[in-house]
């Protein structure tokens, strides 16, 4: 069996199938097919359970040298086949963590293998109603399918496509591809490579035929008096993220948190896990080359079922959902509506496969953009793009600085200043006890010890207020800054897409001057670069409008919370003063 060495400490969740491991401990791996970034193994004490695969490294086995004597002849093919079948069946039984008939050894999660249609229950993707639960706390049937009409995505092909499934890809809740690349790495994934401009992008710009675009998938850009903008949404709506609930599958072997999403346009709740959000985020990043996508909450392995962590993640998911709902393009795209409204298992998987086969992704998305007929002058576009290139890194640095300050201030409020004010209160309390001893000896008309004791209680209360305050100001402020941190990290690649397109146009102009390209093709290249320019300027206008309203409201709320906090401190101090 494979042996691994532990690189990082990990504390398993109590009353679960997880095992605690420590650095330099050696484990024997018994199953690597658990999925979602987990392995099963056994430690030297015979304890067996699940642990994160990313927390260990494989110990290489020393090659075995043959002992003297001629090598053995291989057995006949029939014997080999029988031996393989026997060992395969034994391995299938030996690798199972739970020997009950749950079909886990043969059927993986639908996010690992889309061929299986009955792996997961409606607790994964169904309506967000409360399902029946057994005595052991496990969901028996998950979220029950509601018996009323469910809206479908605007793009009809999400419900009717009959496409082959894509190759299996790692999914899991332990490592994000799109969100981490956008939030931390500062860049947009493009087909898993470092290139921004793909072959499909060249095909689009060079005037090659593009896929048909349905009316529902068309995105319109308008030329207004105040600038170039996306066509506003006809009907705005909101989506609430609430009721996080711990669910189980694989007979309780694996646990996950399901969040309930309820759109205001139909009030039909759906249940979504974090990995569903992660899949959606990856699709949005891949599809929209000129629209920076807001980030998801950071991932975490240990403590992911803590009530405080789950609630904070819910708040951050709400920030992500709110931004998408306010965006004229993202809020109406097919994959988002599919994510938001689908409650049927088979339709969900069909729509998922279709989204992964969407031809209008990357630069090809611009084929679905319909701008005004007016040709843009390069002298109009370049100054705005250059200004954005200077503004983005400066705001990115400022946001990161404020984000770090929020973290530092939160720690000071919750630990340092809370402790300091409680120390003051304890000092006054000690003085009050000393005064009380003397007052018992000789009564006085005014009990100073009582007044000092009241002041002591006030200072202890102020310390508690300091400890609780960050959740009212610094934490919400940092959650908003987290959204901008991810968006600003994606903007350089968005601007890079446009720079590559304008460079391609310059190359085509040179070829045309050398009579190596026809004028008609050059005109089509110019038109398509104009489409990208219109889309980029529209997104810049939207980001500016969001920043001016959304960020202003955020700062106003932060300062208001600070004012309320210090007013309460003043009131407490005046209360203490009144006793003297």
Coordinates of C-alpha atoms in Angstrom, one line a residue:
X1 CA 0.0 0.0 0.0
X2 CA 1.0 3.6 -0.6
X3 CA 2.5 5.4 2.4
X4 CA 2.5 9.2 2.8
X5 CA 4.1 11.8 5.1
X6 CA 2.1 14.5 6.7
X7 CA 3.1 18.1 5.8
X8 CA 0.6 20.1 7.8
X9 CA -1.4 19.5 10.9
X10 CA -5.1 18.9 10.4
X11 CA -7.8 18.5 13.1
X12 CA -10.7 16.3 12.1
X13 CA -14.2 17.3 12.8
X14 CA -15.7 15.7 15.9
X15 CA -18.2 12.9 15.3
X16 CA -17.3 12.6 11.7
X17 CA -15.3 10.2 9.5
X18 CA -12.3 12.6 9.5
X19 CA -9.0 11.7 11.2
X20 CA -6.6 14.2 12.9
X21 CA -3.0 14.2 11.6
X22 CA 0.2 15.9 12.7
X23 CA 3.3 17.0 10.8
X24 CA 5.8 14.2 10.0
X25 CA 3.3 11.5 10.8
X26 CA 3.4 8.5 8.4
X27 CA 0.0 7.2 7.2
X28 CA -1.0 4.2 5.1
X29 CA -3.3 5.2 2.3
X30 CA -6.3 2.8 1.9
X31 CA -8.4 4.7 -0.7
X32 CA -7.6 7.6 -3.0
X33 CA -11.0 7.5 -4.7
X34 CA -13.0 9.3 -2.0
X35 CA -13.2 12.5 -4.2
X36 CA -13.4 16.2 -3.5
X37 CA -9.7 16.3 -2.5
X38 CA -9.9 13.7 0.3
X39 CA -8.1 10.4 0.8
X40 CA -8.7 7.6 3.3
X41 CA -5.9 6.3 5.4
X42 CA -4.8 4.7 8.6
X43 CA -2.2 5.9 11.2
X44 CA 0.3 3.9 13.2
X45 CA -2.2 3.6 16.0
X46 CA -4.7 1.8 13.8
X47 CA -7.1 4.8 13.5
X48 CA -8.7 5.1 10.1
X49 CA -10.4 8.0 8.5
X50 CA -10.4 10.8 5.9
X51 CA -7.8 13.5 5.5
X52 CA -7.0 16.3 2.9
X53 CA -4.8 14.9 0.1
X54 CA -3.1 18.3 -0.2
X55 CA -1.8 17.9 3.4
X56 CA 0.5 14.9 2.6
X57 CA 3.2 13.8 0.2
X58 CA 3.8 10.3 -1.1
X59 CA 6.8 8.5 0.3
X60 CA 8.6 6.9 -2.7
X61 CA 9.1 3.1 -2.5
X62 CA 12.6 1.7 -2.9
X63 CA 12.8 -0.5 -6.0
X64 CA 12.9 -4.2 -5.2
X65 CA 15.9 -6.1 -6.7
X66 CA 15.3 -9.6 -8.0
X67 CA 16.9 -12.4 -5.9
X68 CA 19.1 -14.9 -7.8
X69 CA 17.7 -17.3 -10.3
X70 CA 16.1 -16.9 -13.7
X71 CA 13.0 -14.7 -14.0
X72 CA 9.7 -16.5 -13.9
X73 CA 7.8 -17.0 -17.1
X74 CA 4.5 -15.0 -17.3
X75 CA 1.3 -17.1 -16.8
X76 CA -1.0 -17.9 -19.7
X77 CA -3.3 -15.0 -20.8
X78 CA -6.4 -16.8 -19.3
X79 CA -4.7 -17.0 -15.9
X80 CA -3.7 -13.3 -16.1
X81 CA -7.2 -12.3 -17.0
X82 CA -8.7 -14.3 -14.1
X83 CA -6.1 -12.9 -11.7
X84 CA -6.8 -9.3 -12.8
X85 CA -10.6 -9.8 -12.4
X86 CA -10.1 -11.4 -9.0
X87 CA -7.7 -8.7 -7.7
X88 CA -9.9 -6.0 -9.2
X89 CA -12.9 -7.3 -7.3
X90 CA -10.9 -7.6 -4.1
X91 CA -9.6 -4.0 -4.5
X92 CA -13.1 -2.7 -5.0
X93 CA -14.1 -4.3 -1.7
X94 CA -10.9 -3.4 0.1
X95 CA -11.0 0.2 -0.9
X96 CA -14.5 0.9 0.5
X97 CA -14.6 2.9 3.6
X98 CA -18.2 2.0 4.3
X99 CA -19.1 -1.6 3.4
X100 CA -22.8 -0.9 3.2
X101 CA -24.6 -1.0 -0.2
X102 CA -24.5 2.7 -1.0
X103 CA -23.0 2.2 -4.5
X104 CA -20.3 4.7 -3.7
X105 CA -17.5 2.5 -5.0
X106 CA -19.1 2.4 -8.4
X107 CA -20.8 5.8 -8.7
X108 CA -18.9 9.0 -8.1
X109 CA -20.4 12.4 -7.5
X110 CA -22.1 13.9 -10.5
X111 CA -19.4 16.6 -10.7
X112 CA -16.7 13.9 -11.2
X113 CA -18.6 11.8 -13.7
X114 CA -21.6 13.2 -15.5
X115 CA -22.6 9.9 -17.1
X116 CA -24.3 8.7 -13.9
X117 CA -27.8 10.3 -13.6
X118 CA -28.8 9.0 -10.2
X119 CA -25.8 9.6 -8.0
X120 CA -26.9 12.6 -5.9
X121 CA -30.2 13.5 -4.3
X122 CA -32.1 16.7 -4.6
X123 CA -30.2 18.0 -1.6
X124 CA -27.5 18.8 -4.2
X125 CA -29.5 20.9 -6.7
X126 CA -33.2 20.7 -5.9
X127 CA -35.6 23.2 -4.4
X128 CA -34.6 24.7 -1.1
X129 CA -37.5 23.4 1.0
X130 CA -36.8 21.4 4.1
X131 CA -36.6 17.7 3.3
X132 CA -37.6 14.8 5.5
X133 CA -34.9 13.6 7.8
X134 CA -34.3 10.3 9.4
X135 CA -33.5 9.6 13.0
X136 CA -29.8 9.8 12.4
X137 CA -30.0 13.3 11.1
X138 CA -29.4 12.4 7.4
X139 CA -31.5 13.7 4.6
X140 CA -33.6 10.8 3.4
X141 CA -34.8 12.3 0.2
X142 CA -33.1 15.7 0.2
X143 CA -35.0 18.7 -1.0
X144 CA -38.4 17.4 -2.3
X145 CA -39.4 18.5 -5.8
X146 CA -42.1 21.1 -5.6
X147 CA -45.2 20.5 -7.6
X148 CA -45.5 23.8 -9.4
X149 CA -44.2 25.3 -12.6
X150 CA -40.5 26.1 -12.5
X151 CA -39.0 28.9 -14.7
X152 CA -36.3 27.9 -17.1
X153 CA -33.3 29.8 -18.4
X154 CA -33.8 32.4 -21.1
X155 CA -31.7 30.3 -23.5
X156 CA -33.8 27.4 -24.7
X157 CA -30.8 25.3 -25.5
X158 CA -30.0 24.8 -21.8
X159 CA -33.0 22.7 -21.4
X160 CA -33.1 21.0 -24.7
X161 CA -29.5 20.3 -25.6
X162 CA -28.4 16.7 -26.3
X163 CA -24.7 17.0 -26.2
X164 CA -22.1 14.5 -25.1
X165 CA -20.6 15.1 -21.6
X166 CA -17.3 16.9 -21.3
X167 CA -14.2 15.1 -19.9
X168 CA -14.3 14.6 -16.2
X169 CA -12.6 17.4 -14.2
X170 CA -11.7 17.8 -10.5
X171 CA -14.4 19.6 -8.6
X172 CA -14.4 19.4 -4.9
X173 CA -14.7 22.0 -2.2
X174 CA -11.1 22.1 -1.3
X175 CA -9.4 24.0 -4.2
X176 CA -10.8 26.6 -6.5
X177 CA -9.6 27.1 -10.0
X178 CA -11.4 30.2 -11.3
X179 CA -12.0 32.0 -8.0
X180 CA -8.5 31.5 -6.7
X181 CA -7.0 32.5 -10.0
X182 CA -9.1 35.7 -10.1
X183 CA -8.8 36.6 -6.5
X184 CA -5.3 35.7 -5.6
X185 CA -3.3 35.0 -8.7
X186 CA -4.6 38.3 -10.2
X187 CA -5.5 36.8 -13.6
X188 CA -8.2 35.1 -15.7
X189 CA -7.9 31.5 -16.5
X190 CA -7.8 30.8 -20.3
X191 CA -8.1 27.2 -21.1
X192 CA -5.6 26.3 -18.4
X193 CA -2.8 28.1 -20.1
X194 CA -1.1 31.4 -19.5
X195 CA -2.3 32.8 -22.8
X196 CA -5.1 35.3 -22.9
X197 CA -5.6 35.3 -26.6
X198 CA -6.7 31.9 -27.8
X199 CA -7.1 30.4 -31.3
X200 CA -10.9 31.0 -31.1
X201 CA -10.1 34.7 -30.4
X202 CA -8.0 34.9 -33.5
X203 CA -10.8 33.2 -35.5
X204 CA -13.3 35.8 -34.3
X205 CA -11.1 38.8 -35.0
X206 CA -10.0 37.5 -38.4
X207 CA -13.6 37.5 -39.6
X208 CA -14.2 33.8 -39.5
X209 CA -17.8 32.5 -39.2
X210 CA -19.3 32.7 -35.7
X211 CA -22.0 30.5 -34.1
X212 CA -25.6 31.6 -34.4
X213 CA -26.7 33.8 -31.5
X214 CA -30.2 33.4 -30.3
X215 CA -32.2 36.5 -29.3
X216 CA -32.0 35.5 -25.6
X217 CA -28.2 35.5 -25.8
X218 CA -27.8 38.8 -27.5
X219 CA -26.2 41.6 -25.5
X220 CA -26.8 45.2 -26.6
X221 CA -24.6 48.3 -26.1
X222 CA -26.1 51.8 -26.3
X223 CA -24.5 55.1 -27.1
X224 CA -25.9 57.6 -24.6
X225 CA -25.2 61.3 -23.9
X226 CA -23.2 60.3 -20.9
X227 CA -21.2 57.6 -22.6
X228 CA -21.3 54.0 -23.9
X229 CA -23.3 51.7 -21.6
X230 CA -24.8 48.2 -21.5
X231 CA -28.5 48.2 -22.3
X232 CA -30.2 48.4 -18.9
X233 CA -32.1 45.5 -17.5
X234 CA -35.8 45.6 -18.2
X235 CA -36.8 44.2 -14.8
X236 CA -34.3 44.3 -11.9
X237 CA -34.5 41.6 -9.2
X238 CA -32.7 40.4 -6.1
X239 CA -31.6 37.0 -4.8
X240 CA -31.3 36.2 -1.1
X241 CA -28.8 33.7 0.2
X242 CA -29.9 32.2 3.5
X243 CA -30.7 29.1 5.6
X244 CA -27.3 27.4 5.4
X245 CA -27.9 23.8 6.4
X246 CA -25.5 20.9 7.0
X247 CA -26.4 17.9 4.8
X248 CA -24.9 14.4 4.5
X249 CA -24.4 11.8 1.7
X250 CA -22.6 8.5 1.3
X251 CA -24.5 7.2 4.4
X252 CA -23.2 10.1 6.4
X253 CA -19.5 9.7 5.3
X254 CA -19.4 13.1 3.7
X255 CA -21.0 16.3 4.9
X256 CA -21.6 19.6 3.1
X257 CA -23.3 22.9 3.6
X258 CA -26.3 23.7 1.3
X259 CA -27.3 27.4 1.0
X260 CA -30.9 28.4 0.0
X261 CA -31.1 30.9 -2.9
X262 CA -34.5 32.6 -3.5
X263 CA -34.9 35.0 -6.5
X264 CA -37.4 37.7 -6.1
X265 CA -38.9 37.2 -9.6
X266 CA -40.4 33.7 -8.7
X267 CA -39.8 33.2 -4.9
X268 CA -38.8 29.6 -5.6
X269 CA -35.9 28.6 -3.4
X270 CA -33.1 26.4 -4.7
X271 CA -30.3 24.7 -2.8
X272 CA -26.7 25.2 -3.8
X273 CA -23.4 24.0 -2.4
X274 CA -20.2 26.0 -2.5
X275 CA -18.9 23.8 -5.3
X276 CA -21.9 24.7 -7.4
X277 CA -20.9 28.4 -6.9
X278 CA -17.4 27.5 -7.8
X279 CA -18.5 25.8 -11.0
X280 CA -20.7 28.8 -11.9
X281 CA -17.8 31.2 -11.3
X282 CA -15.5 29.2 -13.6
X283 CA -18.1 29.2 -16.3
X284 CA -18.5 33.0 -16.0
X285 CA -14.8 33.7 -16.0
X286 CA -14.4 31.5 -19.1
X287 CA -17.3 33.0 -21.0
X288 CA -17.0 36.8 -20.5
X289 CA -13.7 38.1 -21.8
X290 CA -14.6 41.8 -21.2
X291 CA -16.5 41.5 -17.9
X292 CA -14.4 41.0 -14.7
X293 CA -16.2 38.5 -12.5
X294 CA -16.5 39.1 -8.7
X295 CA -14.7 36.6 -6.5
X296 CA -16.1 33.9 -4.3
X297 CA -15.3 33.6 -0.6
X298 CA -11.8 32.1 0.1
X299 CA -11.7 28.3 0.6
X300 CA -11.0 26.6 3.9
X301 CA -10.6 23.0 4.9
X302 CA -10.5 23.0 8.7
X303 CA -13.4 24.5 10.6
X304 CA -15.6 24.8 7.6
X305 CA -18.7 23.6 9.6
X306 CA -18.2 26.2 12.4
X307 CA -21.4 28.3 12.7
X308 CA -19.4 31.5 12.6
X309 CA -17.5 30.5 9.4
X310 CA -20.7 29.3 7.7
X311 CA -22.5 32.5 8.4
X312 CA -19.6 34.6 7.2
X313 CA -19.4 32.6 4.0
X314 CA -23.1 33.1 3.5
X315 CA -22.6 36.9 3.8
X316 CA -19.8 36.8 1.2
X317 CA -21.8 34.7 -1.1
X318 CA -24.6 37.3 -0.8
X319 CA -22.1 40.0 -1.8
X320 CA -21.2 37.9 -4.9
X321 CA -24.9 37.3 -5.8
X322 CA -25.8 41.0 -5.3
X323 CA -23.1 42.1 -7.7
X324 CA -24.2 39.6 -10.4
X325 CA -27.8 40.6 -10.0
X326 CA -27.0 44.3 -10.6
X327 CA -24.9 43.6 -13.7
X328 CA -27.0 44.0 -16.9
X329 CA -25.1 41.2 -18.7
X330 CA -24.3 38.7 -16.0
X331 CA -27.8 38.9 -14.5
X332 CA -29.5 37.7 -17.7
X333 CA -27.1 35.2 -19.1
X334 CA -28.2 31.6 -19.5
X335 CA -25.8 29.8 -17.2
X336 CA -26.6 32.2 -14.3
X337 CA -30.4 31.7 -14.8
X338 CA -29.8 28.0 -15.0
X339 CA -27.9 28.1 -11.8
X340 CA -30.6 30.2 -10.2
X341 CA -33.8 28.5 -11.2
X342 CA -33.2 24.8 -12.1
X343 CA -34.6 22.3 -9.6
X344 CA -34.8 19.2 -11.8
X345 CA -31.9 16.8 -11.6
X346 CA -31.8 15.8 -15.3
X347 CA -32.3 19.3 -16.6
X348 CA -29.6 20.5 -14.2
X349 CA -27.0 18.1 -15.7
X350 CA -28.1 18.8 -19.2
X351 CA -27.7 22.5 -18.7
X352 CA -24.4 22.0 -16.9
X353 CA -23.0 20.0 -19.9
X354 CA -24.4 22.6 -22.3
X355 CA -22.7 25.4 -20.5
X356 CA -19.4 23.6 -20.6
X357 CA -19.8 23.2 -24.4
X358 CA -20.9 26.8 -24.9
X359 CA -19.2 28.1 -28.2
X360 CA -19.7 31.7 -27.2
X361 CA -16.9 31.9 -24.7
X362 CA -13.7 34.0 -24.4
X363 CA -13.3 36.4 -27.3
X364 CA -16.0 34.6 -29.2
X365 CA -18.5 36.1 -26.6
X366 CA -18.2 39.3 -28.6
X367 CA -20.1 37.7 -31.4
X368 CA -23.2 38.0 -29.1
X369 CA -22.6 41.8 -28.6
X370 CA -24.6 44.1 -30.8
X371 CA -23.2 47.7 -30.5
X372 CA -24.3 50.9 -32.3
X373 CA -23.5 51.1 -36.0
X374 CA -21.2 54.1 -35.5
X375 CA -17.5 53.4 -36.0
X376 CA -15.3 54.2 -33.1
X377 CA -12.3 56.3 -33.6
X378 CA -9.1 55.0 -32.1
X379 CA -8.4 58.4 -30.7
X380 CA -11.6 58.1 -28.6
X381 CA -10.8 54.6 -27.3
X382 CA -7.1 54.6 -26.5
X383 CA -7.1 57.4 -24.0
X384 CA -9.8 55.8 -22.0
X385 CA -8.2 52.4 -22.0
X386 CA -4.8 53.9 -21.1
X387 CA -6.4 55.8 -18.2
X388 CA -8.0 52.6 -17.0
X389 CA -4.6 50.9 -17.2
X390 CA -3.2 53.5 -14.8
X391 CA -6.2 53.7 -12.5
X392 CA -6.6 49.9 -11.9
X393 CA -3.2 49.2 -10.3
X394 CA -3.5 52.3 -8.1
X395 CA -7.0 51.4 -6.8
X396 CA -5.9 47.7 -6.4
X397 CA -3.0 48.8 -4.1
X398 CA -5.3 51.1 -2.1
X399 CA -8.0 48.3 -1.7
X400 CA -5.4 45.8 -0.6
X401 CA -4.0 48.3 2.0
X402 CA -7.5 49.0 3.4
X403 CA -8.3 45.3 3.4
X404 CA -5.2 44.6 5.5
X405 CA -6.0 47.5 7.8
X406 CA -9.5 46.1 8.4
X407 CA -8.0 42.8 9.4
X408 CA -5.5 44.5 11.8
X409 CA -8.1 46.7 13.3
X410 CA -10.5 43.8 13.8
X411 CA -7.8 41.9 15.8
X412 CA -7.1 44.9 17.9
X413 CA -10.7 45.5 18.7
X414 CA -11.4 41.9 19.5
X415 CA -8.3 41.2 21.5
X416 CA -6.0 44.1 22.4
X417 CA -8.5 46.9 23.2
X418 CA -11.1 44.6 24.7
X419 CA -8.5 43.3 27.1
X420 CA -7.2 46.8 27.9
X421 CA -10.6 48.1 28.9
X422 CA -11.3 45.0 30.9
X423 CA -8.1 45.6 32.7
X424 CA -9.2 49.1 33.5
X425 CA -12.5 47.7 34.8
X426 CA -10.6 45.1 37.0
X427 CA -8.4 47.8 38.4
X428 CA -11.4 49.9 39.4
X429 CA -13.1 46.8 40.8
X430 CA -10.0 46.1 43.0
X431 CA -10.1 49.7 44.3
X432 CA -13.9 49.3 45.1
X433 CA -13.2 46.2 47.2
X434 CA -10.5 48.0 49.1
X435 CA -12.8 51.0 49.8
X436 CA -15.6 48.7 50.9
X437 CA -13.3 47.3 53.7
X438 CA -12.8 50.8 55.1
X439 CA -16.5 51.7 54.7
X440 CA -17.5 48.7 56.8
X441 CA -15.3 50.0 59.6
X442 CA -16.9 53.5 59.6
X443 CA -20.1 54.2 57.7
X444 CA -20.1 57.3 55.4
X445 CA -23.1 59.2 53.9
X446 CA -21.8 58.5 50.4
X447 CA -20.6 55.0 49.4
X448 CA -17.6 55.7 47.2
X449 CA -16.9 52.0 46.9
X450 CA -20.3 51.5 45.2
X451 CA -19.6 54.3 42.8
X452 CA -16.2 53.0 41.9
X453 CA -17.8 49.5 41.5
X454 CA -20.3 50.9 39.0
X455 CA -17.5 52.5 37.0
X456 CA -15.6 49.2 37.0
X457 CA -18.7 47.5 35.5
X458 CA -18.9 50.2 32.8
X459 CA -15.3 49.8 31.7
X460 CA -15.8 46.0 31.5
X461 CA -18.9 46.5 29.4
X462 CA -16.9 48.9 27.1
X463 CA -14.3 46.1 26.6
X464 CA -17.1 43.8 25.5
X465 CA -18.4 46.4 23.1
X466 CA -14.9 46.7 21.6
X467 CA -14.8 42.9 21.1
X468 CA -18.2 42.8 19.3
X469 CA -17.8 46.0 17.2
X470 CA -15.8 44.6 14.2
X471 CA -18.8 42.6 13.0
X472 CA -20.7 45.9 12.6
X473 CA -18.0 47.9 10.7
X474 CA -14.6 46.4 9.8
X475 CA -15.9 43.0 8.8
X476 CA -18.7 44.2 6.5
X477 CA -16.2 46.8 5.1
X478 CA -13.6 44.1 4.4
X479 CA -16.3 41.9 2.7
X480 CA -17.0 44.7 0.2
X481 CA -13.3 45.3 -0.3
X482 CA -12.9 41.5 -1.0
X483 CA -15.3 42.0 -4.0
X484 CA -13.2 44.9 -5.4
X485 CA -10.0 43.1 -4.7
X486 CA -11.1 40.3 -7.0
X487 CA -12.5 42.5 -9.6
X488 CA -9.4 44.7 -9.8
X489 CA -7.3 41.6 -10.0
X490 CA -9.2 40.6 -13.1
X491 CA -9.2 44.0 -14.9
X492 CA -5.6 43.7 -16.2
X493 CA -6.5 40.6 -18.2
X494 CA -9.7 42.3 -19.4
X495 CA -7.7 45.2 -20.7
X496 CA -5.1 42.8 -22.1
X497 CA -7.8 41.2 -24.2
X498 CA -8.5 44.6 -25.8
X499 CA -4.8 45.4 -26.3
X500 CA -4.3 42.1 -28.1
X501 CA -7.2 42.9 -30.4
X502 CA -5.9 46.3 -31.3
X503 CA -2.5 44.8 -32.0
X504 CA -4.1 42.2 -34.2
X505 CA -5.8 45.0 -36.1
X506 CA -2.5 46.9 -36.6
X507 CA -1.0 43.7 -38.1
X508 CA -4.0 43.4 -40.4
X509 CA -3.6 47.0 -41.5
X510 CA 0.1 46.3 -42.4
X511 CA -0.9 43.2 -44.4
X512 CA -3.6 45.2 -46.2
X513 CA -1.0 47.9 -47.1
X514 CA 1.2 45.1 -48.5
X515 CA -1.8 43.8 -50.4
X516 CA -1.7 40.5 -48.5
X517 CA -5.2 40.9 -47.1
X518 CA -8.3 42.0 -48.9
X519 CA -10.0 45.3 -48.0
X520 CA -13.3 43.5 -47.2
X521 CA -11.6 41.3 -44.7
X522 CA -9.8 44.3 -43.1
X523 CA -13.2 46.1 -42.7
X524 CA -14.6 43.0 -40.9
X525 CA -11.5 42.9 -38.6
X526 CA -12.1 46.6 -37.8
X527 CA -15.7 46.1 -37.1
X528 CA -15.1 43.2 -34.7
X529 CA -12.4 45.2 -32.9
X530 CA -14.9 48.0 -32.6
X531 CA -17.4 45.5 -31.0
X532 CA -14.7 44.6 -28.4
X533 CA -14.1 48.3 -27.8
X534 CA -17.8 49.1 -27.4
X535 CA -18.1 46.2 -24.9
X536 CA -15.0 47.2 -22.9
X537 CA -16.1 50.8 -22.7
X538 CA -19.6 49.7 -21.6
X539 CA -18.1 47.6 -18.9
X540 CA -15.9 50.4 -17.8
X541 CA -18.9 52.7 -17.5
X542 CA -20.8 50.0 -15.4
X543 CA -17.8 49.5 -13.1
X544 CA -17.5 53.3 -12.6
X545 CA -21.2 53.6 -11.8
X546 CA -21.1 50.7 -9.4
X547 CA -18.0 52.0 -7.7
X548 CA -19.5 55.5 -7.3
X549 CA -22.7 54.2 -5.7
X550 CA -21.8 50.9 -4.1
X551 CA -18.5 51.9 -2.7
X552 CA -19.9 55.3 -1.5
X553 CA -22.7 53.5 0.4
X554 CA -20.2 51.1 1.9
X555 CA -18.0 53.8 3.3
X556 CA -21.0 55.8 4.5
X557 CA -22.2 52.6 6.4
X558 CA -18.8 52.0 7.8
X559 CA -18.4 55.6 9.1
X560 CA -22.0 55.4 10.5
X561 CA -21.2 52.3 12.4
X562 CA -18.1 53.9 13.8
X563 CA -20.2 56.9 14.9
X564 CA -22.8 54.8 16.6
X565 CA -20.0 52.8 18.4
X566 CA -18.2 55.8 19.8
X567 CA -21.5 57.4 20.7
X568 CA -22.3 54.3 22.8
X569 CA -18.9 54.5 24.4
X570 CA -19.6 58.2 25.3
X571 CA -22.9 57.2 26.8
X572 CA -21.3 54.5 28.9
X573 CA -18.7 56.9 30.2
X574 CA -21.3 59.5 31.0
X575 CA -23.2 56.8 32.9
X576 CA -20.0 56.0 34.9
X577 CA -19.5 59.7 35.6
X578 CA -23.0 60.2 36.9
X579 CA -22.1 58.0 39.9
X580 CA -19.6 60.6 41.2

